[in-house]
Amino acid sequence: MLGREQIEIKTPEQVRHMRRAGLVVADIHSALREAVRPGVTTAQLDRVSAEVIESAGAGSNFLGYEGYPATVCISVNDEVVHGIPGPRVLEEGDLVTFDCGAYVLDEDGTQWHADAAFTTVVGGRYASATDSVLDSATHEALWAAIAAVARAAAGEASGRGARLNTVGDTVEEVVVQAARRDGVHLGVLEDYVGHGIGTAMHMAPDVLNYSVTRQGPRLRPGMVLAIEPMLTAGSGAVRELDDGWTVVTEDGSRAAQWEHTVAIVPGGVWVLTASDGGVEGLAPYGIEPLPLR
């Protein structure tokens, strides 16, 4: 069902289908974490993703999307998003983001999508203290934003806080706090944002990672959002390479991205692409996810 703002509102059964897709994405993440190491190529890691999707009987929502040639976006160091897997050999200390997706079919043949990303350091040791701050702040921004949405869904927030712009407000708060705490300037990408997700991978509404004056749509049960803060250790200005996909920072600074597909349910949220539904990520905020039974 589409609301006045053309936001797809899911039934509980449709959210459960999306959870199935989310668990496939969680399995892709797990397999990639195990496979990434110095000396592996990004093409080899794409094959790891493809094998997980195939073994689950799911489909890739990245492969063929507007001509994209792989099942996962792999962005290394100054590459922010949409990096294409290929012959590049990963080295110890590389900061790598894996943006992954999958879809499943319901009994009527309708596709239900999930999308999530994580950043990791190759070899387990950051090349610099700045990389560590960048990665941890982006991860914190993701879970703080999900917690803010959960509080709004639970009725703990009102006015601005009960609307979608709580995501951007929260991400900016985390960035400011990280700068004060760690003395590292972080840039917030404004050209690339999160999105609604459901019967397609990219749907209304846009989920901004920065504060704006407009309030955005009110958060309500049945909305499913791909929340994905993207930060850089520089200005946040980016450009697209000649391959038509890979986006890099203008100043050569490194970047990080963390993302989950999050369903708003009565009284809270369910993190569909986290294997535990969001238990670990939300625990520091005193929030428990609310899986649909």
XYZ file of N, CA and C in Angstrom, residues 33 75 77 93-98 117-122 124-143 174-175 178 181-182 184-187 229-234 254-259:
168
model
N 33.543 -11.293 5.776
C 34.443 -11.048 6.906
C 35.472 -12.176 7.036
N 34.397 -0.937 -1.974
C 35.018 0.379 -2.062
C 36.215 0.424 -1.121
N 39.557 2.352 0.563
C 40.274 3.562 0.974
C 39.523 4.839 0.590
N 45.940 -3.082 6.007
C 45.676 -1.695 6.353
C 44.690 -1.006 5.448
N 44.317 -1.644 4.315
C 43.280 -1.061 3.471
C 41.975 -0.975 4.253
N 41.259 0.133 4.070
C 39.942 0.305 4.675
C 38.913 -0.005 3.592
N 38.146 -1.072 3.783
C 37.280 -1.590 2.721
C 35.825 -1.614 3.176
N 34.959 -1.105 2.318
C 33.516 -1.163 2.565
C 32.877 -2.161 1.613
N 32.059 -3.051 2.169
C 31.274 -4.004 1.394
C 29.804 -3.607 1.502
N 25.567 -2.652 4.608
C 26.991 -2.454 4.326
C 27.783 -2.430 5.623
N 29.055 -2.795 5.504
C 29.968 -2.666 6.639
C 31.351 -2.296 6.132
N 32.109 -1.681 7.000
C 33.496 -1.330 6.696
C 34.408 -2.162 7.587
N 35.542 -2.582 7.044
C 36.515 -3.354 7.820
C 37.916 -2.968 7.385
N 38.883 -3.289 8.223
C 40.273 -3.036 7.890
C 40.930 -4.363 7.542
N 41.621 -4.402 6.427
C 42.259 -5.625 5.969
C 43.451 -5.947 6.870
N 43.316 -6.572 10.005
C 42.978 -6.328 11.408
C 43.679 -5.174 12.075
N 44.541 -4.460 11.351
C 45.265 -3.348 11.969
C 45.068 -2.095 11.128
N 44.504 -1.040 11.747
C 44.282 0.217 11.023
C 45.598 0.840 10.614
N 45.599 1.450 9.431
C 46.807 2.109 8.941
C 47.093 3.384 9.721
N 46.075 3.966 10.343
C 46.267 5.203 11.093
C 45.192 5.321 12.156
N 45.449 6.182 13.156
C 44.453 6.454 14.184
C 43.224 7.110 13.572
N 43.423 7.889 12.523
C 42.293 8.538 11.857
C 41.346 7.509 11.253
N 41.903 6.459 10.635
C 41.060 5.397 10.084
C 40.197 4.773 11.177
N 40.788 4.545 12.327
C 40.053 3.935 13.432
C 38.907 4.820 13.882
N 39.172 6.125 14.021
C 38.117 7.060 14.425
C 37.020 7.125 13.367
N 37.428 7.195 12.110
C 36.466 7.269 11.003
C 35.525 6.070 11.005
N 36.093 4.875 11.093
C 35.290 3.655 11.059
C 34.372 3.569 12.277
N 34.920 3.815 13.461
C 34.112 3.680 14.673
C 33.016 4.734 14.738
N 33.297 5.948 14.271
C 32.283 7.002 14.286
C 31.153 6.691 13.313
N 31.491 6.131 12.157
C 30.455 5.780 11.185
C 29.572 4.661 11.733
N 30.197 3.674 12.353
C 29.450 2.580 12.976
C 28.564 3.109 14.100
N 29.109 4.002 14.918
C 28.317 4.600 15.991
C 27.154 5.404 15.429
N 27.407 6.154 14.350
C 26.339 6.961 13.749
C 25.185 6.091 13.281
N 25.498 4.925 12.704
C 24.452 4.013 12.257
C 23.567 3.595 13.421
N 24.182 3.071 14.487
C 23.378 2.522 15.572
C 22.705 3.604 16.390
N 26.651 12.716 16.190
C 27.764 11.785 16.397
C 29.047 12.343 15.786
N 28.955 12.932 14.606
C 30.135 13.505 13.944
C 30.727 14.634 14.777
N 32.431 13.153 17.849
C 33.691 12.496 17.508
C 34.796 13.524 17.301
N 35.789 14.753 20.744
C 36.423 13.709 21.557
C 37.788 13.300 21.017
N 37.868 13.162 19.691
C 39.067 12.581 19.081
C 39.899 13.575 18.289
N 39.388 14.739 15.336
C 39.456 14.368 13.917
C 38.258 14.968 13.184
N 38.533 15.725 12.124
C 37.450 16.275 11.314
C 36.888 15.188 10.408
N 35.575 15.026 10.424
C 34.902 14.056 9.565
C 33.899 14.774 8.678
N 33.865 14.371 7.421
C 32.908 14.933 6.486
C 31.719 14.002 6.292
N 24.790 5.842 7.073
C 25.721 6.966 7.143
C 27.007 6.677 6.385
N 27.487 7.681 5.652
C 28.736 7.611 4.900
C 29.578 8.814 5.293
N 30.742 8.561 5.876
C 31.605 9.625 6.359
C 32.977 9.535 5.708
N 33.659 10.666 5.660
C 35.031 10.714 5.168
C 35.922 11.362 6.228
N 37.196 11.147 6.098
C 38.162 11.797 6.982
C 38.623 13.118 6.381
N 37.783 13.698 5.530
C 38.111 14.957 4.876
C 36.897 15.833 4.722
N 40.146 8.998 3.223
C 39.478 7.702 3.276
C 38.023 7.848 3.709
N 37.261 6.802 3.441
C 35.827 6.866 3.705
C 35.347 5.573 4.349
N 34.196 5.654 5.005
C 33.572 4.487 5.622
C 32.060 4.576 5.450
N 31.425 3.423 5.402
C 29.975 3.334 5.276
C 29.490 2.149 6.106
N 28.437 2.383 6.885
C 27.760 1.304 7.594
C 26.268 1.431 7.317
N 25.602 0.294 7.116
C 24.184 0.339 6.709
C 23.447 -0.891 7.225
